[in-house]
PDB file of C-alpha atoms in Angstrom:
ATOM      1  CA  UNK A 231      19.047  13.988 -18.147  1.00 30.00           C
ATOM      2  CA  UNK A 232      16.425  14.311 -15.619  1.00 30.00           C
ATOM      3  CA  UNK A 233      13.838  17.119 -16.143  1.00 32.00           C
ATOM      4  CA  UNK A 234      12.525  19.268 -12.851  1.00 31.00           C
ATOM      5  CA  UNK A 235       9.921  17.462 -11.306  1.00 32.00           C
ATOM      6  CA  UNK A 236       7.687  18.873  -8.213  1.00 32.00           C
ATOM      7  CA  UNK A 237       6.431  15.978  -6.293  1.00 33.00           C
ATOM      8  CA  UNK A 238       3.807  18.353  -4.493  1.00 35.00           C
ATOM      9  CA  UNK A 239       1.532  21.374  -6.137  1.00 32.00           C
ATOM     10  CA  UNK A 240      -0.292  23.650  -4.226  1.00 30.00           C
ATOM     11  CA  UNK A 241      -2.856  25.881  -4.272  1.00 28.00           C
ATOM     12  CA  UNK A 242       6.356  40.109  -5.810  1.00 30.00           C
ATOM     13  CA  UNK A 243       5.009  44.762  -6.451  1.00 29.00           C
ATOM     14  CA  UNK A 244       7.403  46.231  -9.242  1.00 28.00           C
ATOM     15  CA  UNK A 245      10.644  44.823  -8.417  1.00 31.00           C
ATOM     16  CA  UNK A 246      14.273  45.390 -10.016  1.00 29.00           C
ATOM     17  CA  UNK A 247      15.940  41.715 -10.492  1.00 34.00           C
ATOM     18  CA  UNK A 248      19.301  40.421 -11.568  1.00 36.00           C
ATOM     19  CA  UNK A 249      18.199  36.618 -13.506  1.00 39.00           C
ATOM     20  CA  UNK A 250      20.775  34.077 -14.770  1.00 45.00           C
ATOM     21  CA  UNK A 251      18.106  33.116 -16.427  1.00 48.00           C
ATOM     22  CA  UNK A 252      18.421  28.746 -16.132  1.00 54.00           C
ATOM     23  CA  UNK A 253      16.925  26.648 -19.244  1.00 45.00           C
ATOM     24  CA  UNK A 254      17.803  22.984 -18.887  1.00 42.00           C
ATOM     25  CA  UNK A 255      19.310  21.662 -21.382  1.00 39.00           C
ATOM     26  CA  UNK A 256      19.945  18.385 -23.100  1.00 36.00           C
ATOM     27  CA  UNK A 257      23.647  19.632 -24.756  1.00 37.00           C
ATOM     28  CA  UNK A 258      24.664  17.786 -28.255  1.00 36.00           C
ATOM     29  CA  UNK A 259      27.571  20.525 -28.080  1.00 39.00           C
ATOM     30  CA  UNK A 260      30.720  21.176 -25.652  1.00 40.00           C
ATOM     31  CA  UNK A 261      30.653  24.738 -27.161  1.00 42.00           C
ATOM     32  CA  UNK A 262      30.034  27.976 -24.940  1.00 39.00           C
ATOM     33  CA  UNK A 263      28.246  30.746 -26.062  1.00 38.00           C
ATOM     34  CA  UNK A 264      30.523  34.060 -25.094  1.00 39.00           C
ATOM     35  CA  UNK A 265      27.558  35.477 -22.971  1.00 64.00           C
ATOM     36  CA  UNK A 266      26.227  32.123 -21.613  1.00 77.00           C
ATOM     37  CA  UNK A 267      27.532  30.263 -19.155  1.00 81.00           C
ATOM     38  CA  UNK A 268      26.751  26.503 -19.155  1.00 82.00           C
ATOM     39  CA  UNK A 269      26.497  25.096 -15.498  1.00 84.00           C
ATOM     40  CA  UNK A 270      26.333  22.100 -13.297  1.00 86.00           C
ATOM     41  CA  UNK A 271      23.845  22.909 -10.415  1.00 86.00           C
ATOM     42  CA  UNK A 272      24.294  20.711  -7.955  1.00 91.00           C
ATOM     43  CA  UNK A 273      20.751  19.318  -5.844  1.00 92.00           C
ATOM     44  CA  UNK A 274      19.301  22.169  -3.299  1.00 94.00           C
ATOM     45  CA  UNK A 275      16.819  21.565  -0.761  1.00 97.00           C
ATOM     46  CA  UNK A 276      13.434  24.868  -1.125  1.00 97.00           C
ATOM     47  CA  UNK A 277      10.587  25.878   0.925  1.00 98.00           C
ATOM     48  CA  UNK A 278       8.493  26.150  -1.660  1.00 97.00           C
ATOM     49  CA  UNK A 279       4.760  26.957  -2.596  1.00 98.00           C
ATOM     50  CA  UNK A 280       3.425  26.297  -6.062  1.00 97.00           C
ATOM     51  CA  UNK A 281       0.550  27.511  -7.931  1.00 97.00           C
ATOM     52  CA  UNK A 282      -0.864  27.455 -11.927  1.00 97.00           C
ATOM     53  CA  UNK A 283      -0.647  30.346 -13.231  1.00 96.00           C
ATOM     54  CA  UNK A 284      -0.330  32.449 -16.823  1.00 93.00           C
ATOM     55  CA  UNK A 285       2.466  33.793 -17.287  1.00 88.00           C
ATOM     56  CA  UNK A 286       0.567  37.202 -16.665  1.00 88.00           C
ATOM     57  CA  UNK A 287      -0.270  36.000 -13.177  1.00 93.00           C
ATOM     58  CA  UNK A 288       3.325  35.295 -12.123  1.00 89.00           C
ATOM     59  CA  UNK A 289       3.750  38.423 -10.598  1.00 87.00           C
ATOM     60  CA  UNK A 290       0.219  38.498  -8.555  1.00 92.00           C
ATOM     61  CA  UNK A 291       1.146  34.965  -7.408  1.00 95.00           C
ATOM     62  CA  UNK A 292       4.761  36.330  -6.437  1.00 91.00           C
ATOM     63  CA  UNK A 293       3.161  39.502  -4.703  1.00 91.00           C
ATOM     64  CA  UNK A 294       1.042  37.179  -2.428  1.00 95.00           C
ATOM     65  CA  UNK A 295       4.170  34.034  -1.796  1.00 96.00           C
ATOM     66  CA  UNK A 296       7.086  35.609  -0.872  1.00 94.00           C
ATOM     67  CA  UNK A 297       6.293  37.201   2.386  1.00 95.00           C
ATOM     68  CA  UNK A 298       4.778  34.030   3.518  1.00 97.00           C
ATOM     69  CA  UNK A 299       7.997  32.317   2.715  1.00 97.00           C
ATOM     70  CA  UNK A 300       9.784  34.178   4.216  1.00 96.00           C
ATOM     71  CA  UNK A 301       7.540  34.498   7.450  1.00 97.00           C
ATOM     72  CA  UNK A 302       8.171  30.425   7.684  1.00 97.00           C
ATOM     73  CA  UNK A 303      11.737  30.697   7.586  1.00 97.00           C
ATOM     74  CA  UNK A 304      11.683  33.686  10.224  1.00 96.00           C
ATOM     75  CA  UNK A 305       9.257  31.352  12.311  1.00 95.00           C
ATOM     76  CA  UNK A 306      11.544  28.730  12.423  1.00 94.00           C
ATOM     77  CA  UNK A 307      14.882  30.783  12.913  1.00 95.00           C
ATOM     78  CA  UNK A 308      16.144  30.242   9.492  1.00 96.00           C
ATOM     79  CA  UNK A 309      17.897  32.224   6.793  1.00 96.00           C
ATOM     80  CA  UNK A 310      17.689  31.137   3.434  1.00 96.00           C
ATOM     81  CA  UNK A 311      20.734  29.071   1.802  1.00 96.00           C
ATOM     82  CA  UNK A 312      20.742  30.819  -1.446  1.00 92.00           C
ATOM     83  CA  UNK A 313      18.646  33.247  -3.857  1.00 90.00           C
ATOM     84  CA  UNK A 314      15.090  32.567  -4.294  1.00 91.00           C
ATOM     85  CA  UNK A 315      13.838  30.769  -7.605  1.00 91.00           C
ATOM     86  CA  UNK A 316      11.173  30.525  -9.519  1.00 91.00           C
ATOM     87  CA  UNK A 317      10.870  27.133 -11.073  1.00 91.00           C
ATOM     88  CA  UNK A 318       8.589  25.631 -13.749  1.00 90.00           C
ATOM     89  CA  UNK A 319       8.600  22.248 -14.068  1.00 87.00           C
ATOM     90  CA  UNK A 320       7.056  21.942 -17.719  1.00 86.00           C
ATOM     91  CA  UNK A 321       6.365  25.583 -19.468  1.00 86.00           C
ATOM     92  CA  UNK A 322       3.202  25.304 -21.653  1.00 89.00           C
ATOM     93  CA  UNK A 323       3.043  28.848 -23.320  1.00 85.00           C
ATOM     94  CA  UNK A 324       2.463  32.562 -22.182  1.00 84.00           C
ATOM     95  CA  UNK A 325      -1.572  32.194 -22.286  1.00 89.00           C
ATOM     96  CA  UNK A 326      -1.980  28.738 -20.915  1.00 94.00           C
ATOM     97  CA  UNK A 327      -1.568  28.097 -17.061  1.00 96.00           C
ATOM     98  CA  UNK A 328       1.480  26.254 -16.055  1.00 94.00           C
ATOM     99  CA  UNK A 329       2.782  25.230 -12.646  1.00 95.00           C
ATOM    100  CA  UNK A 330       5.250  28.427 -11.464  1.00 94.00           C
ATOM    101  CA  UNK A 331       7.212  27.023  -8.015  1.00 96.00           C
ATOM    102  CA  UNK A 332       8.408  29.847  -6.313  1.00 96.00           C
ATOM    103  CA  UNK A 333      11.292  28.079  -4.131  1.00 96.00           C
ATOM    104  CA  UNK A 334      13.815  29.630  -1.173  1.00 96.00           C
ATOM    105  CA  UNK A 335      16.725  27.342  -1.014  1.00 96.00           C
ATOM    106  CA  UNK A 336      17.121  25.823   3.052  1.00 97.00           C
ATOM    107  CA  UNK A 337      19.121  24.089   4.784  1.00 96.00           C
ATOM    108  CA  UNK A 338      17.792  20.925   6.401  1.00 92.00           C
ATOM    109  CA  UNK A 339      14.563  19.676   7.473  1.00 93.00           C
ATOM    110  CA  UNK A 340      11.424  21.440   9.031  1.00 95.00           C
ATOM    111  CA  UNK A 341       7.881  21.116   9.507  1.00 94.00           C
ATOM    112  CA  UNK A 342       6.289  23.205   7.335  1.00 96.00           C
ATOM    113  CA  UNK A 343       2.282  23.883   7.032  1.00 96.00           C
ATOM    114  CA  UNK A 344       0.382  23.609   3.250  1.00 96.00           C
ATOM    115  CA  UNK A 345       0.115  25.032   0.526  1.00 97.00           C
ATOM    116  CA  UNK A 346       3.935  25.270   1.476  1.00 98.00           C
ATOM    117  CA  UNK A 347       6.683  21.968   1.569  1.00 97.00           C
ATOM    118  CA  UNK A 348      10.162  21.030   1.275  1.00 97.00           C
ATOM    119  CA  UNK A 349      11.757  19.562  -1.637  1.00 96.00           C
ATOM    120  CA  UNK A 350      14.894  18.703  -2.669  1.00 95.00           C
ATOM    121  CA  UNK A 351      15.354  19.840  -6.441  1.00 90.00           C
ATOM    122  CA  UNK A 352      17.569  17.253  -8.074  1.00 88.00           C
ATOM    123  CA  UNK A 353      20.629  18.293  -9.789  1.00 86.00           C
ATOM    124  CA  UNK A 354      21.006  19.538 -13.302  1.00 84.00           C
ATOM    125  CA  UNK A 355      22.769  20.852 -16.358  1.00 83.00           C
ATOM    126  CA  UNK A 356      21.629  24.161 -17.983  1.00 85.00           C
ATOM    127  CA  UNK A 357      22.682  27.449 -20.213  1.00 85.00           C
ATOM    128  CA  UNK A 358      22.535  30.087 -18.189  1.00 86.00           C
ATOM    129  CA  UNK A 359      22.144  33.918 -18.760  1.00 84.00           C
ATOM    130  CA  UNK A 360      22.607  36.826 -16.689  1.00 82.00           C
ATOM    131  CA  UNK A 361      19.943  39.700 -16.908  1.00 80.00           C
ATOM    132  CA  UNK A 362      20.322  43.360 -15.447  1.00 77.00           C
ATOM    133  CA  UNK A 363      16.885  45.102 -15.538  1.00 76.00           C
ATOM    134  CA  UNK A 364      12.882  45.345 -14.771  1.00 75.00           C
ATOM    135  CA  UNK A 365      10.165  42.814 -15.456  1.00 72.00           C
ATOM    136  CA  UNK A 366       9.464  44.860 -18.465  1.00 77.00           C
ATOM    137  CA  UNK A 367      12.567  43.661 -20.075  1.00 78.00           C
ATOM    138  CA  UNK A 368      12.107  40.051 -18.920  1.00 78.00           C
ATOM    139  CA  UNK A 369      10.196  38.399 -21.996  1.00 80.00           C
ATOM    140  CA  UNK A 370      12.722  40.125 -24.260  1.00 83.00           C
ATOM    141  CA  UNK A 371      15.375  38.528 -21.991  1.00 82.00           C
ATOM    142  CA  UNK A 372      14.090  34.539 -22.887  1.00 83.00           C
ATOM    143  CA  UNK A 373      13.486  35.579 -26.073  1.00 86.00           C
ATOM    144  CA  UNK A 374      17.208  36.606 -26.746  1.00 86.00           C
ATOM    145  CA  UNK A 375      17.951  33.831 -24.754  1.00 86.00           C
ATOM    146  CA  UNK A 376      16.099  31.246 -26.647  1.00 84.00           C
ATOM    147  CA  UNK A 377      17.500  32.621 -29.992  1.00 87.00           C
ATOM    148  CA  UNK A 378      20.850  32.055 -28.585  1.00 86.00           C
ATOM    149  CA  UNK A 379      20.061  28.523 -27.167  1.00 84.00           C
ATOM    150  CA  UNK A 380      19.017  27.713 -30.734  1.00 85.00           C
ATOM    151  CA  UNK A 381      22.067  29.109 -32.926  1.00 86.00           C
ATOM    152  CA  UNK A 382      23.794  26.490 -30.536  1.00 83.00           C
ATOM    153  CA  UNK A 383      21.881  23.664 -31.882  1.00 84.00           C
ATOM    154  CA  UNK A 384      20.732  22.858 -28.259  1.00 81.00           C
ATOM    155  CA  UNK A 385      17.675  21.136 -27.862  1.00 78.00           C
ATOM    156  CA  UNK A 386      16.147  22.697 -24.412  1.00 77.00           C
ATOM    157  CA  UNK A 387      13.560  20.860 -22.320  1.00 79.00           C
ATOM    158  CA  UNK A 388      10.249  22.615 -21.345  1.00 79.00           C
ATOM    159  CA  UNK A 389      10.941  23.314 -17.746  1.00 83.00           C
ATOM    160  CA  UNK A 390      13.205  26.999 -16.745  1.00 84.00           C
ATOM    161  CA  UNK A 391      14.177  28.681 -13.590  1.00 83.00           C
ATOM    162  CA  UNK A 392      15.028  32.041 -12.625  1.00 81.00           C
ATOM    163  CA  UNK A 393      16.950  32.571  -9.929  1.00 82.00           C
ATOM    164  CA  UNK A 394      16.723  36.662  -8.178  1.00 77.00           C
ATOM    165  CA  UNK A 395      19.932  37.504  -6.856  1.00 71.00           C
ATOM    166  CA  UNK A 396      18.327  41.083  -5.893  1.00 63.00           C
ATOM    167  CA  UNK A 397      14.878  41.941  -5.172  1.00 60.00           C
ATOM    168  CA  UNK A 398      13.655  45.200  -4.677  1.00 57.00           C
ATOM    169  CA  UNK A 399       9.228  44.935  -3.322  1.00 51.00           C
TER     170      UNK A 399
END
């Protein structure tokens, strides 16, 4: 199984979010958990923009992305082709900065100006988890998450995504 990998690294507001909350997964069982769903994600093409960040700057690095995004897309006529994501390619712990990709998926190709670039995510197997609620609720979220991935007996890689099906700025 191929872990997320972000060929390019560059140098949002209270919001109310729906997750499934993605961990890949390397999967020694078939078994489903009743409240996880175990997917097959097929490859997606983001605008993205990347940054290192603690996991207590996510959401000042989210404040001052999205828009941008966004602003591209409406630039070049676009829409996005699915929810926005945030990615992380290999998560090294709450108080040490890892690279957070904050990804809108697009269709096709278009010139795009840095810090932001296209790339095509590769596809992937994961657990995933739907979660109803604020940020505030978020860490418990993984954590529940994580307990469940373990009962499993799955072994999870480092990298996660979340993907926001609503977004309220």
């Amino acid at each position: 199984m191929k872990s997320l990998h972000t060929p390019k690294r560059a140098s949002a507001a209270k919001w109310l979010a729906v997750f499934p909350l993605l961990l890949l997964l390397s999967c020694a069982k078939k078994e489903e958990a009743p409240f996880m769903e175990i997917k097959n994600v097929p490859a997606t093409q983001f605008l993205c923009v990347a940054e290192d960040v603690s996991q207590t700057e996510i959401s000042t690095f989210a404040e001052k992305s999205i828009g941008p995004l966004f602003e591209t897309l409406g630039r070049q006529g676009r829409k996005p082709a699915g929810n926005r994501q945030f990615l992380c390619p290999k998560w090294l712990g709450p108080d040490v900065k890892s690279t957070i990709v904050i990804g809108i998926p697009v269709a096709g190709e278009f010139p795009v100006a840095s810090p932001q670039y296209l790339w095509k995510a590769p596809a992937y197997h994961c657990a995933s988890m739907l979660y109803r609620g604020p940020m505030s609720g978020l860490k418990e979220a993984w954590e529940q998450f994580g307990r469940r991935i373990a009962e499993q007996g799955w072994k999870p890689t480092e990298s996660w995504r979340q993907v926001y099906r609503y977004w309220v700025a």
